[in-house]
Coordinates of C-alpha atoms in Angstrom, one line a residue:
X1 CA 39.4 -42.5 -48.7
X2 CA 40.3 -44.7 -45.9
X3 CA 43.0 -41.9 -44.4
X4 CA 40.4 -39.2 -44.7
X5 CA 38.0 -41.6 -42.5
X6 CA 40.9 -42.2 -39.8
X7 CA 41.9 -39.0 -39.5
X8 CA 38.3 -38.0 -39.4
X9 CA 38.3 -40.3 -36.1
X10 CA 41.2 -39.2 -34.8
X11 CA 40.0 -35.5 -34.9
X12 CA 36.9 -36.2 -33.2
X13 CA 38.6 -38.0 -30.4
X14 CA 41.1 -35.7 -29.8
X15 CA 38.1 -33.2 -29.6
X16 CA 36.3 -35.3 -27.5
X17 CA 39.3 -35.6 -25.0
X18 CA 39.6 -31.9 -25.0
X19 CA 36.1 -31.4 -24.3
X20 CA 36.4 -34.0 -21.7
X21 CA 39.2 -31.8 -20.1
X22 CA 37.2 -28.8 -20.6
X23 CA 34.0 -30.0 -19.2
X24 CA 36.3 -31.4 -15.9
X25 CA 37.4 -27.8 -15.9
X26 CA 34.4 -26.5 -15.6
X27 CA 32.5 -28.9 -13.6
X28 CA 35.9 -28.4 -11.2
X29 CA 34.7 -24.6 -11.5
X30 CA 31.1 -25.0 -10.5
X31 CA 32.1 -27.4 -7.6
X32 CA 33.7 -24.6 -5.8
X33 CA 31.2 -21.6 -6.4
X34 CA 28.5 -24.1 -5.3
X35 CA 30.5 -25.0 -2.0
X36 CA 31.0 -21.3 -1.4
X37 CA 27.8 -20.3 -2.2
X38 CA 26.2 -22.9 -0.2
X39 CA 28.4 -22.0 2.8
X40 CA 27.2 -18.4 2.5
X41 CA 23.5 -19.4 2.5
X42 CA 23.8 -21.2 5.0
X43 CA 25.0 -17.8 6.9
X44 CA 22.8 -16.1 5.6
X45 CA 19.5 -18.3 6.5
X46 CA 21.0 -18.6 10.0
X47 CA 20.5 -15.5 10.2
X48 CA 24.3 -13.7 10.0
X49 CA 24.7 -11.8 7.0
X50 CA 28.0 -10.7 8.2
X51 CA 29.7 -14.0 7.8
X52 CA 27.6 -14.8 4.8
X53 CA 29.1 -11.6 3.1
X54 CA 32.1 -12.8 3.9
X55 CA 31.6 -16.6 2.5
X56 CA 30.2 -15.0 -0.5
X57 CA 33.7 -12.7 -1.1
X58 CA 36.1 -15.5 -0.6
X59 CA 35.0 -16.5 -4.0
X60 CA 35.7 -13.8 -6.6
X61 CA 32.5 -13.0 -7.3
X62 CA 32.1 -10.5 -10.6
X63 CA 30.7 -13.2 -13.1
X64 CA 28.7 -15.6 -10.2
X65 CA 25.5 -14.8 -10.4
X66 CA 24.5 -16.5 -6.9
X67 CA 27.5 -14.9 -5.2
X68 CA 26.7 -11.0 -6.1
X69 CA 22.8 -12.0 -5.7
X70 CA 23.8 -13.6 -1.9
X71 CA 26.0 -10.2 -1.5
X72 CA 23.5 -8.3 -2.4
X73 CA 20.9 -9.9 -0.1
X74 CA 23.5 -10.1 2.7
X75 CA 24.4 -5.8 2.6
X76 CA 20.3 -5.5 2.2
X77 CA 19.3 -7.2 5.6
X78 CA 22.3 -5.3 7.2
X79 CA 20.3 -2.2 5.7
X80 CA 23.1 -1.2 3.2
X81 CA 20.8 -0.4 0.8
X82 CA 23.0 1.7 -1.6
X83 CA 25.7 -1.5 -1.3
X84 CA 23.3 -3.9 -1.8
X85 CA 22.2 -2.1 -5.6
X86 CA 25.9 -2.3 -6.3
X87 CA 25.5 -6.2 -6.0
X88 CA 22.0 -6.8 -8.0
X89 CA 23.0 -4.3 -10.6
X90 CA 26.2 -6.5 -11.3
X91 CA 24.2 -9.7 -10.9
X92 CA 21.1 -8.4 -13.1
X93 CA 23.6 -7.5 -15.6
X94 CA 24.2 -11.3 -15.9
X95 CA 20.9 -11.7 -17.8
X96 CA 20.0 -15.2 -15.8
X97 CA 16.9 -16.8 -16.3
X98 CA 16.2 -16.1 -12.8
X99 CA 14.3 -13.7 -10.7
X100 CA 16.0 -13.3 -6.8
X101 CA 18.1 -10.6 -8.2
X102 CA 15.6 -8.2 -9.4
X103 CA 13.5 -8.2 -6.1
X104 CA 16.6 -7.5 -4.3
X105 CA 17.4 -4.8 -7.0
X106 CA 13.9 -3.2 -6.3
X107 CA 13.8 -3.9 -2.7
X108 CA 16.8 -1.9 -2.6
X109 CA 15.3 1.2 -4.7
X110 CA 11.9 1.2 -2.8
X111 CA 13.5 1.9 1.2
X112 CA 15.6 4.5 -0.8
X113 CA 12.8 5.7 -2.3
X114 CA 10.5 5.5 0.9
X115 CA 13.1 7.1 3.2
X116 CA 13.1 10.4 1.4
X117 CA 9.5 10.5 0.3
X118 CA 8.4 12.7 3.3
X119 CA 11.2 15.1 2.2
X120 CA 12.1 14.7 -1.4
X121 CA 10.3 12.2 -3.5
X122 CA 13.1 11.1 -5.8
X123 CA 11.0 9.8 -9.0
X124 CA 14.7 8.2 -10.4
X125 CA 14.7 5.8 -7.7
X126 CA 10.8 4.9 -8.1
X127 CA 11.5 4.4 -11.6
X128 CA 14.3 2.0 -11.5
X129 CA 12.3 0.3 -8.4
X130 CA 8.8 0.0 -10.1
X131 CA 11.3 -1.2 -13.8
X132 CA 13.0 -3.7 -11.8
X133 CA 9.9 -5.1 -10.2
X134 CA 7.9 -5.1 -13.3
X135 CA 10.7 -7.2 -14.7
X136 CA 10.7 -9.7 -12.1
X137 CA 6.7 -10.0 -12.7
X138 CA 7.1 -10.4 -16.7
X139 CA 9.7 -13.6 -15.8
X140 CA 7.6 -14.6 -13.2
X141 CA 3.3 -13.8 -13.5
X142 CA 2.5 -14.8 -10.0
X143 CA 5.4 -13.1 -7.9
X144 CA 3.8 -12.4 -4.9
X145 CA 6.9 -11.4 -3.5
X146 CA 7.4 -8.8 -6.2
X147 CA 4.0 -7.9 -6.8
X148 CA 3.5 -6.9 -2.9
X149 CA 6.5 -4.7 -2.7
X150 CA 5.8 -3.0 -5.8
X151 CA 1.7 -2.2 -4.0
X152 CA 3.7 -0.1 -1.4
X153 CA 5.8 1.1 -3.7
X154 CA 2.8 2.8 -5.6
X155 CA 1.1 3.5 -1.8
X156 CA 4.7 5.5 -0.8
X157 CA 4.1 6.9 -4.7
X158 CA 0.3 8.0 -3.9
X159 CA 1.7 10.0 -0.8
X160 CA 3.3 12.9 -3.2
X161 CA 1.1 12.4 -6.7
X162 CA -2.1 11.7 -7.7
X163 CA -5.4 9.0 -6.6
X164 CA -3.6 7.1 -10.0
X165 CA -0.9 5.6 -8.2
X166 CA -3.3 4.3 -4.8
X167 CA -5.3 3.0 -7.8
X168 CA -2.6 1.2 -8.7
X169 CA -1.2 0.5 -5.6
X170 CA -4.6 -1.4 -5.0
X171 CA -4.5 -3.2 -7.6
X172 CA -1.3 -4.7 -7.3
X173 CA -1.7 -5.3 -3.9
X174 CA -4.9 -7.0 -4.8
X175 CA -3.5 -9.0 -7.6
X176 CA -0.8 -11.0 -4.8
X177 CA -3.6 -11.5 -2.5
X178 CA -5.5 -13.3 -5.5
X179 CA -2.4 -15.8 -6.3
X180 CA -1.8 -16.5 -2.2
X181 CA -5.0 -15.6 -0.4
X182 CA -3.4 -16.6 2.8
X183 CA -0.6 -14.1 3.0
X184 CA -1.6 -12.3 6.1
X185 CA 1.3 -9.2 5.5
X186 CA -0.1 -8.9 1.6
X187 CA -3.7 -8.8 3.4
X188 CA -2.6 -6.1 5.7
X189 CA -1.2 -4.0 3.0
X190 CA -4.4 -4.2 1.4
X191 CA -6.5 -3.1 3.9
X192 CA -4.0 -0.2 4.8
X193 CA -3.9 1.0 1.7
X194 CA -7.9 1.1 1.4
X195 CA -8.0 2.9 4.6
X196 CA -5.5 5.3 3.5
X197 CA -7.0 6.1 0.1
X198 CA -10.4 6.9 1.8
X199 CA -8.2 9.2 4.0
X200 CA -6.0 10.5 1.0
X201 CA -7.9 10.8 -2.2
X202 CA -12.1 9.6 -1.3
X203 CA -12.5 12.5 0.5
X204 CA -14.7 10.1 3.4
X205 CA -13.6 8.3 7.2
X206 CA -12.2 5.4 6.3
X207 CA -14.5 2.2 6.1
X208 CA -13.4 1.4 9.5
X209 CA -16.0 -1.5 9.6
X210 CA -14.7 -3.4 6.5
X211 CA -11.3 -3.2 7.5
X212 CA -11.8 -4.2 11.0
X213 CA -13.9 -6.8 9.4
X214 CA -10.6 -8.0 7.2
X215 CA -8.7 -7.9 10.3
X216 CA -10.7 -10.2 12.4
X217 CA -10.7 -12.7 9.9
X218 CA -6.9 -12.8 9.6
X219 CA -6.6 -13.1 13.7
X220 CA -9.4 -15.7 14.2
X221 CA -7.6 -17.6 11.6
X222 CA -3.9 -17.0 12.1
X223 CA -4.2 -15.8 15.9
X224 CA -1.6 -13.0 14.1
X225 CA -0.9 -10.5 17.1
X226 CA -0.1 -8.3 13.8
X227 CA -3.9 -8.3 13.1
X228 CA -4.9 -7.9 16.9
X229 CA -2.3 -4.3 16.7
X230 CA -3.9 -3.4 13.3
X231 CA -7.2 -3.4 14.3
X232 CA -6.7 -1.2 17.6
X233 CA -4.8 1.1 15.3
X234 CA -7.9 1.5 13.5
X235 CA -9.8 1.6 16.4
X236 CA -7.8 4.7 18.0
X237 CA -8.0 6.3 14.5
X238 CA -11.9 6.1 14.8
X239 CA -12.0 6.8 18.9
X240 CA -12.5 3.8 20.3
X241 CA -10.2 4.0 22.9
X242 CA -11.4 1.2 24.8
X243 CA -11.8 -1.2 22.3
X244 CA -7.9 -0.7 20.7
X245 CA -6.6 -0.7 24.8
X246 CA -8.2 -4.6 24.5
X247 CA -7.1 -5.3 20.7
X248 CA -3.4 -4.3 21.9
X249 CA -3.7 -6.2 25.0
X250 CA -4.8 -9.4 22.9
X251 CA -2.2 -8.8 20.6
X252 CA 0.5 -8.8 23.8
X253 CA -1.1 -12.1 24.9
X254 CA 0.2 -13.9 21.8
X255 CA 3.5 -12.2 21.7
X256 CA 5.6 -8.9 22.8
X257 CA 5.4 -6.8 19.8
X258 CA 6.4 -3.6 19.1
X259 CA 3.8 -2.2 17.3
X260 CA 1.3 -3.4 20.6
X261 CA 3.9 -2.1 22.7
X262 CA 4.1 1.3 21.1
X263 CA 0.0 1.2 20.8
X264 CA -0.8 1.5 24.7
X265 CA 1.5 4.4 25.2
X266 CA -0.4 6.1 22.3
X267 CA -3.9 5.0 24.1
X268 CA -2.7 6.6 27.0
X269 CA -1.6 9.7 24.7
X270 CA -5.4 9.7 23.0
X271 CA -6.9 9.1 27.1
X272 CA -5.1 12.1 28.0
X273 CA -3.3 10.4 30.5
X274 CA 0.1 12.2 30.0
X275 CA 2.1 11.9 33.2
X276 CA 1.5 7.8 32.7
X277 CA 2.4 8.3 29.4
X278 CA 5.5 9.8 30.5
X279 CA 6.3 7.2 32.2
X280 CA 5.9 3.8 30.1
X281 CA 7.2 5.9 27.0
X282 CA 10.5 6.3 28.9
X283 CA 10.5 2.6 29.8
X284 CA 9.7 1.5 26.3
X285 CA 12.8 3.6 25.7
X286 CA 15.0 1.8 27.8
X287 CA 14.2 -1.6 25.8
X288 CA 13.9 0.1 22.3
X289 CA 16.9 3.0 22.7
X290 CA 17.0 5.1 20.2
X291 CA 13.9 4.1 18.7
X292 CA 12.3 7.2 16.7
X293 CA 8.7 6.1 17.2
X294 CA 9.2 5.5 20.6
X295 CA 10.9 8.8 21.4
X296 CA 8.4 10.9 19.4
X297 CA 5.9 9.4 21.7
X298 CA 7.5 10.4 24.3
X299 CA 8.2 13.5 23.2
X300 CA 4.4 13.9 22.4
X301 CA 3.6 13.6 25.7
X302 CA 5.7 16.4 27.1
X303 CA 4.5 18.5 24.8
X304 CA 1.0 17.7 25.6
X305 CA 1.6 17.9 29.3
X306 CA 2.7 21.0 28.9
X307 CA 6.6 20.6 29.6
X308 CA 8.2 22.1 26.5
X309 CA 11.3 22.4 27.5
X310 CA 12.2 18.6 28.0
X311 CA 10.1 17.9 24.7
X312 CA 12.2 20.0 22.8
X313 CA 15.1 18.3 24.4
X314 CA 13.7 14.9 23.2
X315 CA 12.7 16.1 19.6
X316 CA 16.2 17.4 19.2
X317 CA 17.9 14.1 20.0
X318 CA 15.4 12.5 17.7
X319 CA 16.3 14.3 14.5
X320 CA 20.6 14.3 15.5
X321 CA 20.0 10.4 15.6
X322 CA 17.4 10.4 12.5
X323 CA 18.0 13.4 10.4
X324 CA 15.2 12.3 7.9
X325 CA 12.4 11.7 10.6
X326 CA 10.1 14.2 9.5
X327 CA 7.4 14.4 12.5
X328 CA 10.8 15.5 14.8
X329 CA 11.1 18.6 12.7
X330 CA 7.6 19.4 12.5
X331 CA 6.9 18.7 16.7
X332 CA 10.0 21.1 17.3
X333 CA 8.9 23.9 14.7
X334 CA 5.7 23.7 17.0
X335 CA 7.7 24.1 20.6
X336 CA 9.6 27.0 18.6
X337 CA 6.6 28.6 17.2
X338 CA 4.9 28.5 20.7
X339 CA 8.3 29.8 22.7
X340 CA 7.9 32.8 19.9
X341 CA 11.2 31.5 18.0
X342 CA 9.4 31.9 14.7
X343 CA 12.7 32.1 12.8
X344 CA 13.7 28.7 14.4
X345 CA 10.3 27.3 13.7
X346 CA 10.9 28.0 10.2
X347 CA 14.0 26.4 9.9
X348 CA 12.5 23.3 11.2
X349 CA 9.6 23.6 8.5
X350 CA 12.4 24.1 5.8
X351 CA 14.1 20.9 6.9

């Protein structure tokens, strides 16, 4: 009886010593994901996903959860959409108790999914978008985050189906704002997305009032120059020319934003001004090259003026830089259509 008890103790230390070893092992391990990981962050917060991609890969990556999800991240802010899905899917596949992965894996799904709704709504990558969202929202209730992203998903959703998805997209969007009243970009997705289901699906002007009502309230109390440019986009819409000319002008005041940039060359468009909106579209253009917004603007404004020929010229750049920018094919199947090339026109409109 006494044997059985010491080798009884012997086995349990030996198993202890092993576990020991074991445990050092992996604590040894965990050390140096956590120093790599933490180096990538640190990239990555800093604002260089580049070198933060490269952290991240110095450490094999296929079973660390925080490596993939910071690869992931890293390729998404680079805009490498269909790179970073590679990364979430393999980190999401690691079933952790956690939910940073699965907004990145819908993140990534929705600007594929947004980018060819104007041209071909692809309901497989809405589906594994709205799934992974949903996901991250049953691990986590009040995922504002997730529940704001998933709102424009079903707004980008209402654009090609039915009033069901704005609904939807409403109520989500509604459902963030009531777990972090605060969030001025959830707040603006809310009011857009009212003003566009009045324009959409209600069949009415949009409740320009109410929403410019919102909109106030946000800048008196965040002094947001994204609320200022939001309101005198609402205020063109309705045409008040004058009053969005000021509301962009405020919104400059507080800082140089594009969207306030971008608004007084379309006041000048909706003043009729063309030959001075000529000339501060093609200046925008020199700080913003390439920009599509800016150069259908400009483009706009040859057309109106009258000049077709160097619109066309300008539309045609747009769509060899951005094949999938839907209002360059539609503004040159117009300058077709008027110079009687219907057969070009209607490539355009195929497009």
């Amino acid at each position: 009886e006494k044997r059985e008890v010491v080798i009884a103790i012997v086995v349990v230390l030996v198993v202890a010593a092993y576990g020991g070893f074991l445990y050092s092992k992996y604590s040894e391990t965990i050390a140096i994901e956590h120093s790599y990981n933490s180096d990538g962050w640190r990239y990555f917060y800093n604002d260089d996903p580049q070198l933060a991609i490269d952290e991240f890969s110095t450490y094999s990556p296929d079973n660390n959860y925080h490596a993939l999800t910071g690869l992931g991240w890293s390729h998404y802010y680079l805009r490498e959409y269909e790179k970073s899905i590679e990364y979430f899917e393999m980190a999401t596949a690691l079933d952790m108790p956690d939910d940073f992965a699965l907004r990145g894996l819908g993140r990534g799904y929705y600007q594929l999914y947004a980018r060819d709704v104007p041209f071909d709504p692809n309901d497989d990558l809405f589906i594994k978008s709205e799934k992974a969202f949903l996901k991250a929202i049953e691990m986590k209730p009040d995922n504002v985050d997730a529940l704001s992203i998933l709102g424009r998903l079903y707004l980008n959703k209402a654009r090609s189906s039915t009033e069901e998805y704005q609904i939807k997209s409403e109520n989500t969007l509604q459902a963030a704002l009531d777990f972090d009243p605060s969030n001025v970009k959830v707040q603006h997705s809310l009011a857009l997305a009212k003003m566009l289901g009045d324009l959409r699906f209600r069949q009415v002007e949009a409740n320009a009032t109410e929403i410019i009502g919102m909109y106030k309230k946000l800048s008196e109390k965040n002094q947001s120059p994204e609320a200022f440019a939001r309101i005198a986009w609402v205020e063109l819409r309705s045409g008040n020319i004058d009053q969005a000319k000021q509301y962009y002008e405020d919104s400059l005041q507080i800082e140089e934003s594009f969207r306030a940039m971008q608004g007084i060359g379309l006041s000048l468009l909706a003043e009729k001004k063309y030959v001075q909106a000529i000339d501060y579209f093609k200046i925008l253009l020199e700080e913003y090259p390439g920009s599509p917004q800016v150069m259908r603007g400009l483009g706009l404004a040859y057309r109106l003026h009258g000049d077709l020929a160097s619109a066309q010229q300008v539309f045609e750049k747009t769509i060899s830089m951005e094949d999938r920018y839907v209002h360059g094919y539609l503004n040159l199947a117009y300058i077709y259509f008027k110079q009687g090339k219907a057969a070009q026109a209607k490539e355009m409109l195929d497009k």
